[in-house]
Amino acid sequence: MDSDSDVLSHFGVLDELIQMIYQGASKFVVISEADDVRWTVHLGLSGSNARWWKGTWDARDIRKIADSHSSRNALQTFATRLADAFVQGELHVGNWSPNTSGSINLTIGTTTKAPTHIDLHELSLQDAVNFSARMFTSIALQAQSRRCRLHSTGSTLPPPPPALPPAEKSGEEELRRLQAEPEAQHQAASSSASTSGVRLKRKAEEAEEKVHVLETQLARARTAGPTSDSSKLVSKTVPAAVPARKGASLANPTRKARKYQALEFDDDDE
């Protein structure tokens, strides 16, 4: 026969479960806990007439209820079936009315052929307060992983890392610095390349502007130049007048001028 702890080990799937029950106008909260000694169920009534009930199963109760399922595999299957029914909300509070006091029961697996019933006994005011305080303490501890938020959200931030000793902290800072250097160098190279590209583009634009100005000046010179330039060309091609040599012919400067001698006639009186 398995020991008590072996029997309860199969009920680990029922630990830290919580579910709501809406029955008529009443609203209940059910909390399931399991350890190596017992399986415990707490049922709380919400509202102005709030109360707590409690029911427990130890290894002896489990063997009695699951007599025909005493093997390890059968006990595991039985506990898993209870956990699935709990999660699916297949729960019902029996022997309950708003004026009821004392014992009630909780049914788990309302849609199955063989539902399980747990007897619940009402807690005293002091026990109810103690249990409520313990539950709120557990909720507060779990909220620390959510940055102390009562309810988890989709934007829950990860918990801050634990503080490191000075030696580890300085080593981690050095590692982060070394990891950041390649990125900084890459950014500097990208910035330098971008600056060089801007300078080259500016120089190309200036050169293009100079070419445009020269083309404009050349076009103007071609339009206004022929009249003045042709006169310059003509003046250059016409040779300067050669001064006439003394005694040269005016008609042909290369020859000497002809000399004409005056004719003399004799006087008729002689």
Short mmCIF file of C-alpha atoms in Angstrom, two decimals:
data_model
loop_
_atom_site.label_atom_id
_atom_site.label_comp_id
_atom_site.label_asym_id
_atom_site.label_seq_id
_atom_site.Cartn_x
_atom_site.Cartn_y
_atom_site.Cartn_z
CA MET A 1 0.00 0.00 0.00
CA ASP A 2 1.24 3.47 -0.86
CA SER A 3 2.12 5.82 1.97
CA ASP A 4 -0.04 8.85 2.73
CA SER A 5 2.40 11.20 1.01
CA ASP A 6 2.39 8.97 -2.08
CA VAL A 7 -1.39 9.09 -2.22
CA LEU A 8 -1.48 12.89 -1.82
CA SER A 9 1.28 13.35 -4.40
CA HIS A 10 -1.26 12.58 -7.13
CA PHE A 11 -3.39 15.52 -5.95
CA GLY A 12 -0.74 18.11 -6.77
CA VAL A 13 -2.80 19.04 -9.85
CA LEU A 14 -5.44 20.41 -7.43
CA ASP A 15 -3.07 22.81 -5.68
CA GLU A 16 -3.53 26.60 -6.02
CA LEU A 17 -6.75 26.50 -8.06
CA ILE A 18 -9.41 29.19 -7.77
CA GLN A 19 -12.86 29.39 -9.38
CA MET A 20 -16.12 31.33 -9.17
CA ILE A 21 -19.61 29.88 -8.68
CA TYR A 22 -22.73 31.88 -9.56
CA GLN A 23 -25.75 30.21 -8.03
CA GLY A 24 -28.98 32.18 -8.11
CA ALA A 25 -28.31 35.61 -6.64
CA SER A 26 -25.34 34.29 -4.64
CA LYS A 27 -21.70 34.49 -5.68
CA PHE A 28 -19.06 32.13 -4.26
CA VAL A 29 -15.30 31.79 -4.60
CA VAL A 30 -13.70 28.32 -4.34
CA ILE A 31 -10.03 27.82 -3.50
CA SER A 32 -8.31 24.42 -3.75
CA GLU A 33 -4.98 23.61 -2.03
CA ALA A 34 -3.05 20.35 -1.77
CA ASP A 35 0.10 19.26 0.06
CA ASP A 36 1.63 16.01 1.34
CA VAL A 37 -0.86 15.78 4.22
CA ARG A 38 -4.30 16.74 2.88
CA TRP A 39 -6.39 18.26 0.12
CA THR A 40 -8.25 21.36 1.35
CA VAL A 41 -11.16 23.24 -0.21
CA HIS A 42 -12.35 26.66 0.99
CA LEU A 43 -15.67 28.14 -0.12
CA GLY A 44 -16.39 31.82 0.48
CA LEU A 45 -19.67 33.69 0.10
CA SER A 46 -19.39 37.21 -1.32
CA GLY A 47 -21.63 40.04 -0.17
CA SER A 48 -22.93 41.59 3.03
CA ASN A 49 -23.47 38.15 4.57
CA ALA A 50 -19.93 36.94 3.76
CA ARG A 51 -18.79 33.66 5.29
CA TRP A 52 -16.19 30.93 4.76
CA TRP A 53 -16.57 27.13 4.71
CA LYS A 54 -13.85 24.52 4.69
CA GLY A 55 -13.54 20.85 3.73
CA THR A 56 -10.53 18.51 3.77
CA TRP A 57 -9.54 15.09 2.49
CA ASP A 58 -6.56 13.18 3.84
CA ALA A 59 -5.06 9.96 2.47
CA ARG A 60 -7.61 7.83 4.35
CA ASP A 61 -10.54 9.76 2.86
CA ILE A 62 -9.06 9.47 -0.60
CA ARG A 63 -8.63 5.69 -0.25
CA LYS A 64 -12.23 5.42 0.92
CA ILE A 65 -13.66 7.50 -1.94
CA ALA A 66 -11.40 5.97 -4.60
CA ASP A 67 -11.57 2.39 -3.32
CA SER A 68 -12.02 0.98 -6.77
CA HIS A 69 -9.22 3.21 -8.11
CA SER A 70 -6.46 2.37 -5.67
CA SER A 71 -3.65 1.94 -8.22
CA ARG A 72 -1.27 4.81 -8.83
CA ASN A 73 -2.46 5.38 -12.37
CA ALA A 74 -6.08 5.29 -11.23
CA LEU A 75 -5.42 7.82 -8.45
CA GLN A 76 -3.66 10.12 -10.90
CA THR A 77 -6.57 9.84 -13.33
CA PHE A 78 -9.06 10.53 -10.54
CA ALA A 79 -7.20 13.66 -9.39
CA THR A 80 -6.82 14.94 -12.96
CA ARG A 81 -10.56 14.47 -13.56
CA LEU A 82 -11.34 16.52 -10.45
CA ALA A 83 -8.94 19.29 -11.53
CA ASP A 84 -10.43 19.43 -15.05
CA ALA A 85 -13.97 19.68 -13.67
CA PHE A 86 -12.84 22.41 -11.27
CA VAL A 87 -11.26 24.46 -14.07
CA GLN A 88 -14.30 23.98 -16.33
CA GLY A 89 -16.56 25.36 -13.60
CA GLU A 90 -18.53 22.14 -13.13
CA LEU A 91 -19.25 23.04 -9.50
CA HIS A 92 -22.38 23.29 -7.36
CA VAL A 93 -23.04 24.26 -3.73
CA GLY A 94 -25.48 21.85 -2.05
CA ASN A 95 -27.68 22.37 1.03
CA TRP A 96 -27.37 26.09 0.57
CA SER A 97 -29.83 28.95 1.07
CA PRO A 98 -29.22 32.55 2.20
CA ASN A 99 -30.52 31.63 5.63
CA THR A 100 -28.45 28.46 5.91
CA SER A 101 -25.83 28.15 8.61
CA GLY A 102 -23.63 25.23 9.49
CA SER A 103 -22.59 22.53 7.02
CA ILE A 104 -23.04 22.48 3.26
CA ASN A 105 -21.35 20.50 0.50
CA LEU A 106 -19.53 21.13 -2.76
CA THR A 107 -20.13 18.96 -5.82
CA ILE A 108 -17.30 18.66 -8.37
CA GLY A 109 -18.04 17.22 -11.81
CA THR A 110 -21.72 18.05 -12.13
CA THR A 111 -21.85 16.74 -15.72
CA THR A 112 -20.20 13.39 -14.99
CA LYS A 113 -21.93 10.12 -14.18
CA ALA A 114 -20.25 9.94 -10.75
CA PRO A 115 -19.78 13.48 -9.34
CA THR A 116 -17.65 13.94 -6.23
CA HIS A 117 -19.09 15.52 -3.08
CA ILE A 118 -17.06 17.25 -0.36
CA ASP A 119 -18.58 18.17 3.00
CA LEU A 120 -17.89 21.76 4.06
CA HIS A 121 -18.11 23.19 7.59
CA GLU A 122 -18.51 26.88 8.36
CA LEU A 123 -15.44 28.57 9.85
CA SER A 124 -15.50 30.69 12.95
CA LEU A 125 -15.04 34.42 12.56
CA GLN A 126 -11.43 34.24 13.74
CA ASP A 127 -10.56 31.35 11.41
CA ALA A 128 -12.24 33.13 8.50
CA VAL A 129 -10.24 36.31 9.18
CA ASN A 130 -7.00 34.32 9.44
CA PHE A 131 -7.64 32.56 6.15
CA SER A 132 -8.54 35.82 4.38
CA ALA A 133 -5.33 37.46 5.62
CA ARG A 134 -3.29 34.49 4.40
CA MET A 135 -4.88 34.67 0.96
CA PHE A 136 -4.20 38.39 0.66
CA THR A 137 -0.59 37.79 1.68
CA SER A 138 -0.24 35.20 -1.08
CA ILE A 139 -1.79 37.60 -3.60
CA ALA A 140 0.65 40.36 -2.56
CA LEU A 141 3.65 38.05 -2.94
CA GLN A 142 2.56 37.01 -6.42
CA ALA A 143 1.93 40.64 -7.40
CA GLN A 144 5.62 41.44 -6.86
CA SER A 145 6.41 39.68 -10.14
CA ARG A 146 3.95 42.08 -11.84
CA ARG A 147 5.53 45.24 -10.42
CA CYS A 148 3.09 45.02 -7.48
CA ARG A 149 0.03 45.23 -9.71
CA LEU A 150 -3.01 43.44 -8.34
CA HIS A 151 -4.10 42.25 -11.79
CA SER A 152 -1.80 41.19 -14.59
CA THR A 153 -2.09 43.05 -17.90
CA GLY A 154 -0.79 42.52 -21.42
CA SER A 155 1.82 45.24 -20.86
CA THR A 156 3.24 43.77 -17.65
CA LEU A 157 6.87 44.79 -17.31
CA PRO A 158 9.50 42.20 -16.38
CA PRO A 159 10.72 42.32 -12.78
CA PRO A 160 13.86 44.39 -12.20
CA PRO A 161 17.09 42.35 -12.05
CA PRO A 162 18.56 41.70 -8.60
CA ALA A 163 21.33 43.99 -7.40
CA LEU A 164 24.81 42.71 -8.26
CA PRO A 165 27.90 42.85 -6.03
CA PRO A 166 30.35 45.67 -6.92
CA ALA A 167 32.81 43.32 -8.65
CA GLU A 168 30.15 41.66 -10.80
CA LYS A 169 28.52 45.03 -11.49
CA SER A 170 31.78 46.57 -12.76
CA GLY A 171 32.45 43.49 -14.89
CA GLU A 172 28.98 43.65 -16.38
CA GLU A 173 29.38 47.37 -17.12
CA GLU A 174 32.69 46.67 -18.88
CA LEU A 175 31.01 43.94 -20.94
CA ARG A 176 28.21 46.30 -21.95
CA ARG A 177 30.80 48.94 -22.91
CA LEU A 178 32.71 46.47 -25.08
CA GLN A 179 29.50 45.32 -26.71
CA ALA A 180 28.49 48.91 -27.41
CA GLU A 181 31.80 49.90 -29.06
CA PRO A 182 31.20 48.11 -32.42
CA GLU A 183 27.79 49.69 -32.67
CA ALA A 184 29.21 53.15 -31.92
CA GLN A 185 31.95 52.65 -34.52
CA HIS A 186 29.40 51.52 -37.06
CA GLN A 187 27.28 54.61 -36.40
CA ALA A 188 30.34 56.87 -36.68
CA ALA A 189 31.33 55.25 -39.98
CA SER A 190 27.80 55.63 -41.29
CA SER A 191 27.78 59.29 -40.24
CA SER A 192 31.18 59.89 -41.91
CA ALA A 193 30.06 58.17 -45.09
CA SER A 194 26.91 60.23 -45.11
CA THR A 195 28.90 63.47 -44.65
CA SER A 196 31.32 62.51 -47.45
CA GLY A 197 28.40 61.75 -49.73
CA VAL A 198 26.89 65.16 -49.04
CA ARG A 199 30.19 66.89 -49.79
CA LEU A 200 30.64 65.01 -53.07
CA LYS A 201 27.10 65.82 -54.08
CA ARG A 202 27.64 69.51 -53.29
CA LYS A 203 30.86 69.60 -55.35
CA ALA A 204 29.12 67.92 -58.27
CA GLU A 205 26.32 70.47 -58.13
CA GLU A 206 28.82 73.35 -58.06
CA ALA A 207 30.71 71.92 -61.06
CA GLU A 208 27.47 71.45 -62.95
CA GLU A 209 26.50 75.06 -62.20
CA LYS A 210 29.88 76.32 -63.49
CA VAL A 211 29.48 74.32 -66.70
CA HIS A 212 26.01 75.79 -67.16
CA VAL A 213 27.37 79.35 -66.72
CA LEU A 214 30.18 78.74 -69.22
CA GLU A 215 27.75 77.29 -71.75
CA THR A 216 25.53 80.37 -71.34
CA GLN A 217 28.46 82.75 -71.86
CA LEU A 218 29.64 80.82 -74.91
CA ALA A 219 26.17 80.92 -76.44
CA ARG A 220 26.02 84.67 -75.94
CA ALA A 221 29.48 85.11 -77.49
CA ARG A 222 28.47 83.07 -80.54
CA THR A 223 25.34 85.18 -80.99
CA ALA A 224 26.98 88.64 -80.64
CA GLY A 225 30.49 87.95 -81.98
CA PRO A 226 30.49 87.75 -85.86
CA THR A 227 30.24 91.54 -86.67
CA SER A 228 33.01 92.70 -84.40
CA ASP A 229 35.20 89.69 -84.99
CA SER A 230 34.95 89.98 -88.79
CA SER A 231 36.16 93.57 -88.70
CA LYS A 232 39.10 92.46 -86.64
CA LEU A 233 39.85 89.73 -89.16
CA VAL A 234 39.62 92.13 -92.11
CA SER A 235 41.95 94.62 -90.52
CA LYS A 236 44.43 91.88 -89.93
CA THR A 237 44.35 90.54 -93.50
CA VAL A 238 44.65 93.94 -95.33
CA PRO A 239 48.37 94.82 -95.57
CA ALA A 240 49.54 98.24 -94.59
CA ALA A 241 50.23 100.74 -97.41
CA VAL A 242 53.84 100.60 -98.62
CA PRO A 243 55.34 104.10 -98.80
CA ALA A 244 56.42 105.02 -102.34
CA ARG A 245 60.10 105.16 -102.96
CA LYS A 246 61.55 108.41 -104.15
CA GLY A 247 61.53 108.53 -107.91
CA ALA A 248 59.26 105.52 -108.20
CA SER A 249 56.28 105.38 -110.50
CA LEU A 250 53.00 106.09 -108.82
CA ALA A 251 51.27 103.54 -111.01
CA ASN A 252 53.84 100.90 -110.35
CA PRO A 253 55.98 101.65 -107.34
CA THR A 254 58.49 98.98 -108.31
CA ARG A 255 59.55 100.92 -111.39
CA LYS A 256 61.16 104.25 -111.73
CA ALA A 257 59.05 107.12 -112.85
CA ARG A 258 59.42 108.21 -116.45
CA LYS A 259 60.92 111.59 -117.06
CA TYR A 260 59.56 113.72 -119.80
CA GLN A 261 61.75 116.38 -121.43
CA ALA A 262 60.13 119.50 -122.67
CA LEU A 263 60.29 120.05 -126.44
CA GLU A 264 61.90 123.18 -127.60
CA PHE A 265 61.04 124.77 -130.96
CA ASP A 266 63.13 127.26 -132.91
CA ASP A 267 61.84 130.77 -133.23
CA ASP A 268 60.36 131.49 -136.68
CA ASP A 269 62.02 134.89 -136.79
CA GLU A 270 65.34 133.41 -137.17
#
